[in-house]
C-alpha positions as semicolon CSV with decimal commas, in nm:
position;residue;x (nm);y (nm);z (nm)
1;X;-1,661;-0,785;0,366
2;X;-1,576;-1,151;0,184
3;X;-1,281;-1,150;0,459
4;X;-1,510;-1,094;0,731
5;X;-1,767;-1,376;0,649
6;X;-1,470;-1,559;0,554
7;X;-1,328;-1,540;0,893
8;X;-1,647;-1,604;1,086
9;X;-1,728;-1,923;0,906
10;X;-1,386;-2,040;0,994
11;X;-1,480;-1,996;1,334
12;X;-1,813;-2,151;1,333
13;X;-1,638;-2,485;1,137
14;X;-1,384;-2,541;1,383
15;X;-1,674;-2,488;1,709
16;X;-1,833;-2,742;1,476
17;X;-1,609;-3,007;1,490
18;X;-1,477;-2,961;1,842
19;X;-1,883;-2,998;1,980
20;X;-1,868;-3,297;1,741
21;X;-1,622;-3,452;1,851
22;X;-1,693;-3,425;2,245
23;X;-2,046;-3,540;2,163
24;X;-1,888;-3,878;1,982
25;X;-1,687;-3,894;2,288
26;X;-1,964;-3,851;2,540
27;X;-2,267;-4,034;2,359
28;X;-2,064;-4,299;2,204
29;X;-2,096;-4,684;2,298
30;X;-2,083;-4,723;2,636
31;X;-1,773;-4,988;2,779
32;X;-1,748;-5,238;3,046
33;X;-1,580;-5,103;3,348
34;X;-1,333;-5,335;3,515
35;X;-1,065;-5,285;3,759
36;X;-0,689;-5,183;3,654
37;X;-0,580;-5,479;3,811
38;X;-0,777;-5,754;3,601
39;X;-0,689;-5,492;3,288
40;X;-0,297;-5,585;3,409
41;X;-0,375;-5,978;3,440
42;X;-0,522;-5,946;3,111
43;X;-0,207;-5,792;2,962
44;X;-0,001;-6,026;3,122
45;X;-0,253;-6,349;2,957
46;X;-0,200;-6,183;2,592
47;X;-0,617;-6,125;2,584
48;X;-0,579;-5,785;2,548
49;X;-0,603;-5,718;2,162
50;X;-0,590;-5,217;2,130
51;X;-0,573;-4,987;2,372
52;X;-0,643;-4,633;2,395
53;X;-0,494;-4,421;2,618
54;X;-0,719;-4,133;2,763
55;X;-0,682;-3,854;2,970
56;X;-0,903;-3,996;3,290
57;X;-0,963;-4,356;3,159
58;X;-0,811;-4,630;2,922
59;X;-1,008;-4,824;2,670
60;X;-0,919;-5,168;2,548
61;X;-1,051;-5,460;2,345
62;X;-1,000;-5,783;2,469
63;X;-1,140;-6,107;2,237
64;X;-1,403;-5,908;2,041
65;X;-1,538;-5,706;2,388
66;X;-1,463;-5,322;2,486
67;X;-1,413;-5,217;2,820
68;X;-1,260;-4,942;3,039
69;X;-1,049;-4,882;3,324
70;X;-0,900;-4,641;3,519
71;X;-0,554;-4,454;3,410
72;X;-0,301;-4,443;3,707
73;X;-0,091;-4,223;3,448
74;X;0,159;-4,493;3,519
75;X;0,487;-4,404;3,333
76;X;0,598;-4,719;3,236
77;X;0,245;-4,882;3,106
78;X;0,303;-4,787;2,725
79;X;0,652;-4,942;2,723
80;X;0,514;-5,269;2,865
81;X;0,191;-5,305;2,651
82;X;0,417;-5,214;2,365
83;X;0,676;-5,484;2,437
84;X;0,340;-5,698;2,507
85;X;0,251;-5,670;2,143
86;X;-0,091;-5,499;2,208
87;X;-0,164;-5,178;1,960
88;X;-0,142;-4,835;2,147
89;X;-0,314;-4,545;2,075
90;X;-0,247;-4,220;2,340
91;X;-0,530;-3,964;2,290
92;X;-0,478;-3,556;2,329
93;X;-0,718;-3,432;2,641
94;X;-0,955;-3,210;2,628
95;X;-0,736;-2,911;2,709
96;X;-0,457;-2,980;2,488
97;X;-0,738;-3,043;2,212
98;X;-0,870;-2,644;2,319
99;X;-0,546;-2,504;2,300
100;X;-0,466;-2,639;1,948
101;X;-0,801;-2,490;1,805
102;X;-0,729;-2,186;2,020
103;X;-0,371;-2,165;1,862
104;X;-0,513;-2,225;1,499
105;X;-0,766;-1,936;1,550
106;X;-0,463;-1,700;1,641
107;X;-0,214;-1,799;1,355
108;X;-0,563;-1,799;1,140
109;X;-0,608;-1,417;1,241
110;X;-0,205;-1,335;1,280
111;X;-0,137;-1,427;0,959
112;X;-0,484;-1,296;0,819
113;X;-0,337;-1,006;0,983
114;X;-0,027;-0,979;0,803
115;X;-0,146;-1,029;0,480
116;X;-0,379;-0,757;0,525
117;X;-0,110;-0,559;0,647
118;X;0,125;-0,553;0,357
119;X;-0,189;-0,556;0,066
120;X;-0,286;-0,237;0,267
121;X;0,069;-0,075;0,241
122;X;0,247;-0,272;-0,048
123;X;-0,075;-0,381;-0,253
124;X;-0,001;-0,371;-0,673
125;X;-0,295;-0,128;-0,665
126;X;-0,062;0,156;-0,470
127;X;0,012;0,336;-0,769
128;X;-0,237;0,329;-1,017
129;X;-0,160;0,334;-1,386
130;X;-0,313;0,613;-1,562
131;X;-0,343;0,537;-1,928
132;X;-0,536;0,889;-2,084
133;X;-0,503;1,129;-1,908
134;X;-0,755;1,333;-2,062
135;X;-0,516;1,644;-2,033
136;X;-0,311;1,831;-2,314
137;X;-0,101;2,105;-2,383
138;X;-0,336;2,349;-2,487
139;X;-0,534;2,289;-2,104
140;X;-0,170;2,445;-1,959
141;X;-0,201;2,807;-1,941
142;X;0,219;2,930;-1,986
143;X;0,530;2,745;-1,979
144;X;0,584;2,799;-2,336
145;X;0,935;2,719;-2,295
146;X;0,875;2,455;-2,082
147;X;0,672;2,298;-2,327
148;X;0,903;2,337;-2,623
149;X;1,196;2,181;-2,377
150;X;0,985;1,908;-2,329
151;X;0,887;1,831;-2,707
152;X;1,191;1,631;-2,777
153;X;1,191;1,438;-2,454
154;X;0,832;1,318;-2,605
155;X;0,952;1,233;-2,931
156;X;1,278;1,026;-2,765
157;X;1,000;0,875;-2,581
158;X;0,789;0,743;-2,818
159;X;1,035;0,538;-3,024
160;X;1,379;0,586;-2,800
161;X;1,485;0,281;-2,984
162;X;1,569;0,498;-3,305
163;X;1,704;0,774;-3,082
164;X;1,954;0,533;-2,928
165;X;2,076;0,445;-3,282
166;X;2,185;0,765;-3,295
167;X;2,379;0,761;-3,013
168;X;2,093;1,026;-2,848
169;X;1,940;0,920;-2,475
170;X;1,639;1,006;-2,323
171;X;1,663;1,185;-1,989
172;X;1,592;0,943;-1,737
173;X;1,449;1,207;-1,468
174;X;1,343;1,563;-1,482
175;X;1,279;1,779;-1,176
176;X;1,003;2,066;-1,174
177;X;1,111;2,327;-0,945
178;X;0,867;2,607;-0,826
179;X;0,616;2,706;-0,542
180;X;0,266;2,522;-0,517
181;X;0,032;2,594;-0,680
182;X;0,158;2,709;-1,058
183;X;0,084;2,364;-1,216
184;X;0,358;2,123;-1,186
185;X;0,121;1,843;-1,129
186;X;-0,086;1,966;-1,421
187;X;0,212;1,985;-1,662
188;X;0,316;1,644;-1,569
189;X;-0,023;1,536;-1,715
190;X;-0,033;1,728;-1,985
191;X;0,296;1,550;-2,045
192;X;0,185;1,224;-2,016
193;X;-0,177;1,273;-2,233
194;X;0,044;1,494;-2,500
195;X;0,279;1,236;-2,562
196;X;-0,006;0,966;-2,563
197;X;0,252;0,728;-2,307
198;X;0,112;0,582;-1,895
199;X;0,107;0,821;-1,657
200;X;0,215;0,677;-1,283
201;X;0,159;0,978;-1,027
202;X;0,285;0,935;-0,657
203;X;0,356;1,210;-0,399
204;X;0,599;1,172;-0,098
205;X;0,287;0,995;0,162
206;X;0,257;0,738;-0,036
207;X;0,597;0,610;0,087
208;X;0,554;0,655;0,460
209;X;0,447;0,416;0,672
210;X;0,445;0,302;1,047
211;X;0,615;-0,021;0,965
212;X;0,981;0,038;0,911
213;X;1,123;-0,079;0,556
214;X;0,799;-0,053;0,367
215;X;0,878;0,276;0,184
216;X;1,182;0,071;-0,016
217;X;1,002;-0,156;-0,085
218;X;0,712;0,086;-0,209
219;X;0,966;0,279;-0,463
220;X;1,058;-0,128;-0,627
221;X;0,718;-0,134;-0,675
222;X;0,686;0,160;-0,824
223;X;0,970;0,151;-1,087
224;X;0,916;-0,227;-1,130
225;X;0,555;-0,103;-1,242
226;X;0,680;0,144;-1,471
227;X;0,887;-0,082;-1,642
228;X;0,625;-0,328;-1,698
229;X;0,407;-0,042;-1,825
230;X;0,681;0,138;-2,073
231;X;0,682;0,424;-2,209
232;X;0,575;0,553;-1,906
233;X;0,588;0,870;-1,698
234;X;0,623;0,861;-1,334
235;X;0,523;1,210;-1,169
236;X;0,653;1,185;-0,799
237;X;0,510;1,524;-0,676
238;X;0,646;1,711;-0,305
239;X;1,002;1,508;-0,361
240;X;1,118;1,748;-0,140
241;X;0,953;1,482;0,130
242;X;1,129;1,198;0,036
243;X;1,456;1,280;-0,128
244;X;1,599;1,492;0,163
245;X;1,976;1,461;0,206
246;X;2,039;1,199;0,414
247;X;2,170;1,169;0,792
248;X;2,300;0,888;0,957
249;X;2,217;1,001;1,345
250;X;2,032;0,679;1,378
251;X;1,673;0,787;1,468
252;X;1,429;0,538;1,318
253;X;1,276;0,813;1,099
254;X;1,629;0,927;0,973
255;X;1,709;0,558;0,902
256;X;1,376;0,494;0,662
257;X;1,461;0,817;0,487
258;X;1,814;0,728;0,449
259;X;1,632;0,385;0,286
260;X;1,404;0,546;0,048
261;X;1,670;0,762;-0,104
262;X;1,933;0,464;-0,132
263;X;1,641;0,281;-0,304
264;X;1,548;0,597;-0,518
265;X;1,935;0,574;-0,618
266;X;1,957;0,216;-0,686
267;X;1,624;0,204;-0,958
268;X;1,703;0,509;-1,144
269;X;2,060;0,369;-1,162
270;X;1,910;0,028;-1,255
271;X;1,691;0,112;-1,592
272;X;1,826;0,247;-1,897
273;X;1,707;0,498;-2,048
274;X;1,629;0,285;-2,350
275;X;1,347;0,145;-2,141
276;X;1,084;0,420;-2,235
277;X;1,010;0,540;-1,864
278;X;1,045;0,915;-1,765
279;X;1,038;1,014;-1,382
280;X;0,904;1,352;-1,312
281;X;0,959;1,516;-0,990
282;X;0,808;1,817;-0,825
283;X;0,996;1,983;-0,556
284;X;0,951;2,327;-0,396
285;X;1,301;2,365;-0,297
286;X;1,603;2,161;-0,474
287;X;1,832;2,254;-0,180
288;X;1,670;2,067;0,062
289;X;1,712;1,748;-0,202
290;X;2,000;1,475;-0,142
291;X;2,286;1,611;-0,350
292;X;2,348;1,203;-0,513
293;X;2,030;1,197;-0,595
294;X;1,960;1,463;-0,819
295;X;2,309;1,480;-0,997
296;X;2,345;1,460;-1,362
297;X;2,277;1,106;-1,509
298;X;1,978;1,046;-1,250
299;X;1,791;1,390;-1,291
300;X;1,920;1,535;-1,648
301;X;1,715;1,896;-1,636
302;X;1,601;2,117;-1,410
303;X;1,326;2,338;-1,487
304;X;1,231;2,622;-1,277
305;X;0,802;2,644;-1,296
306;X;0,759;3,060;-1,198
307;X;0,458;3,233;-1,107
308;X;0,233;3,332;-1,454
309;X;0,319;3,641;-1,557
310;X;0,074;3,970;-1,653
311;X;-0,009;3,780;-2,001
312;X;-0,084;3,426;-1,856
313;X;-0,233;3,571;-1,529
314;X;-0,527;3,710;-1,813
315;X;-0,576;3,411;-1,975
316;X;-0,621;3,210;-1,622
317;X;-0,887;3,519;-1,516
318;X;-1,064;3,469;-1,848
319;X;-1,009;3,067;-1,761
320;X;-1,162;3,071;-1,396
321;X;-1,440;3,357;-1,425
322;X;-1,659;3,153;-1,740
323;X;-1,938;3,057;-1,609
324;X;-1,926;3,284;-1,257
325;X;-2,126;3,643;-1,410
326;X;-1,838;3,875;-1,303
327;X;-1,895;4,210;-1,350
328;X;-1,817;4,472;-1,642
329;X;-1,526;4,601;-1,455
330;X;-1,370;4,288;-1,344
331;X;-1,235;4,255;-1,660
332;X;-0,933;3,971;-1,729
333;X;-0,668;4,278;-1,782
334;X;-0,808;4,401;-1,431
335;X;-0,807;4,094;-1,284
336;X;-0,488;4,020;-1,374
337;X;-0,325;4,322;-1,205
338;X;-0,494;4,303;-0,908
339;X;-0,343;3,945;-0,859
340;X;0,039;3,980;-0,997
341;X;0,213;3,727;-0,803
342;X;-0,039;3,474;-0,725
343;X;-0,027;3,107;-0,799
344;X;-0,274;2,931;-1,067
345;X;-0,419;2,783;-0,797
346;X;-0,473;3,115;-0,561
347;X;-0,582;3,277;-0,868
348;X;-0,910;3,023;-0,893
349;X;-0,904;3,018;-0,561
350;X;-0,987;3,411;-0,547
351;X;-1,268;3,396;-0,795
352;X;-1,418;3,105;-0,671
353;X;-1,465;3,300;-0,330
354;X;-1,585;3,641;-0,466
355;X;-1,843;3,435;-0,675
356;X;-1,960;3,257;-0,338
357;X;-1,969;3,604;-0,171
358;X;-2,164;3,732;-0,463
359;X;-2,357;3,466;-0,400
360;X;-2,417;3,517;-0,031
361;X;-2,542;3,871;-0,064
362;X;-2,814;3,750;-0,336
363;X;-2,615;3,912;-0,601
364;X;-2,614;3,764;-0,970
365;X;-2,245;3,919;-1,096
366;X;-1,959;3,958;-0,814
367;X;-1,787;4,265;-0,801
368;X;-1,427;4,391;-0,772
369;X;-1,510;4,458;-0,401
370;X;-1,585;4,118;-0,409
371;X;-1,252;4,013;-0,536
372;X;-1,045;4,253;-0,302
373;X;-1,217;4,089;-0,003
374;X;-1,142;3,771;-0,137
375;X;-0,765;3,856;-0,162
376;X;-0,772;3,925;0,174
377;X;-0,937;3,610;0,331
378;X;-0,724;3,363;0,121
């Protein structure tokens, strides 16, 4: 909105001073006409003390007196009045005057353009910096082993300085490997509030764009950010959409993914791992991920996130029904059988919807009718 007004009063100043300075011109003090050829005699006597060249007229003072004459656009007159001694001034017509204000307006709003342009896509707010979380182991349901892997990483984290002493390195990348929907994003910031460090999250669309080059530049920003931010996690979730193995057929699209990748090489090559920042990525299929990029040395681990099994599918029931009045027989145990092989998130998902069809049919508890017809719709 400040832009806007901004712009507009830009605008309004330079109408300003263009009506200004036509009205000077037009209501100014009026001159003596003469003839062009007593302006010449005058030349040629020395009386003639400035001119000023106009479009349609000239203007000259002669012994303390202003007049005017006519301009013949003669070539040659400014040489001879300047080898005459007399001062010349050559004024811009009306019409070149327009065009310069009209030109200043565009570069005003091309530029104004740009700028807008790249604080849109490459702005230092892209990816935000997350400092709590507000999200902890004990708020994962599962990956026990996960979280026991992922224990040390924390502690290297938190003072990697002493670890390096000891001739032990932090991972510098980590990639979470599993279907959507069982908590990878979750875990990552559980991660990041467990271990008390920043938490940077990005997912694949923040690094397109219809302007070529800009996702590169997007992934310096990001790790340039993390750096300044140290220790600090960076969660890149559906890598998948970024980190594809690259082709070199020469489509535009191929040629910004082949960019993002060599940039995704070049900055986890570039920090050490020393430096206190972990990346995370999610991916729901490594084999679709650029083989440089996720070698040892770049990505350390691999984790594999499954679907919960019967024990964690009980706890997520008991999770996801407080609060919704199911009824006696939709106990967590039953729940959980009913839904073996769903996601976290389709396992919300499903009570969520039997509690709105409860709700539908003016009934206080939903039902394990309910919950069947809810498996079916989602």
């Amino acid at each position: 909105m400040k832009r806007k007004s901004l712009f507009i009063w830009i605008i309004i100043l330079a109408a300003l001073c263009a009506g200004a300075y036509f009205a000077w011109d037009y209501f100014g003090a009026k001159k003596t006409d003469i003839s062009y050829s007593n302006f010449y005699k005058l030349i040629e006597a020395g009386q003639v003390d400035s001119v000023v060249i106009k479009e349609d007229s000239i203007e000259f003072t002669s012994q303390g007196k202003d007049f005017k004459t006519d301009n013949p656009h003669s070539p040659t007159l400014e040489e001879y009045l300047l080898k005459n001694d007399v001062a010349v001034t050559v004024e811009k017509d009306s019409a070149e005057i327009f065009n310069l204000i009209f030109d200043l307006i565009f570069y005003i709003f091309f530029f104004g353009l740009i700028i807008f342009v790249f604080r849109k896509f490459i702005s230092p707010n892209t990816f935000k910096v997350v400092h709590k979380t507000g999200i902890k182991f004990d708020d994962v349901v599962g990956m026990e082993n996960l979280k026991r892997d992922m224990s040390q990483v924390m502690k290297i984290m938190q003072n990697p300085a002493a670890y390096a002493a000891k001739g032990i390195r932090m991972p510098k990348g980590i990639l979470l490997e599993g279907e959507p929907g069982n908590g990878k994003t979750l875990f990552a910031k559980a991660l990041a509030g467990e271990a008390k460090v920043n938490f940077i999250p990005a997912k694949a669309t923040d690094f397109e764009s219809m302007f070529m080059a800009i996702g590169p530049m997007k992934v310096k920003l990001l790790f340039r950010k993390a750096r300044h931010r140290a220790p600090c996690i960076v969660f890149i979730d559906e890598f998948d959409g970024i980190g594809t193995v690259r082709n070199y057929s020469g489509s535009a699209l191929e040629t910004e993914n082949t960019r993002i990748v060599t940039a995704l090489l070049n900055e986890l090559d570039g920090f050490e791992p020393t430096n206190g920042v972990l990346v995370l990525a999610a991916t729901n299929s490594i084999q679709a991920l650029d083989p440089a990029l996720i070698r040892p040395g770049r990505f350390d681990a691999r984790f594999r996130v499954p679907y919960p099994d019967y024990d964690d599918r009980v706890k997520l029931a008991a999770m996801y029904s407080a609060g919704k009045n199911p009824a006696k027989e939709c106990t967590p145990e039953a729940l959980a059988k009913m839904m073996d092989g769903y996601s976290c998130a389709k396992i919300e998902s499903v009570l969520n919807r039997a509690a709105l069809l409860a709700g539908q049919a003016d009934r206080s508890e939903f039902t394990m009718d309910d919950i069947k017809r809810a498996c079916c719709e989602l």
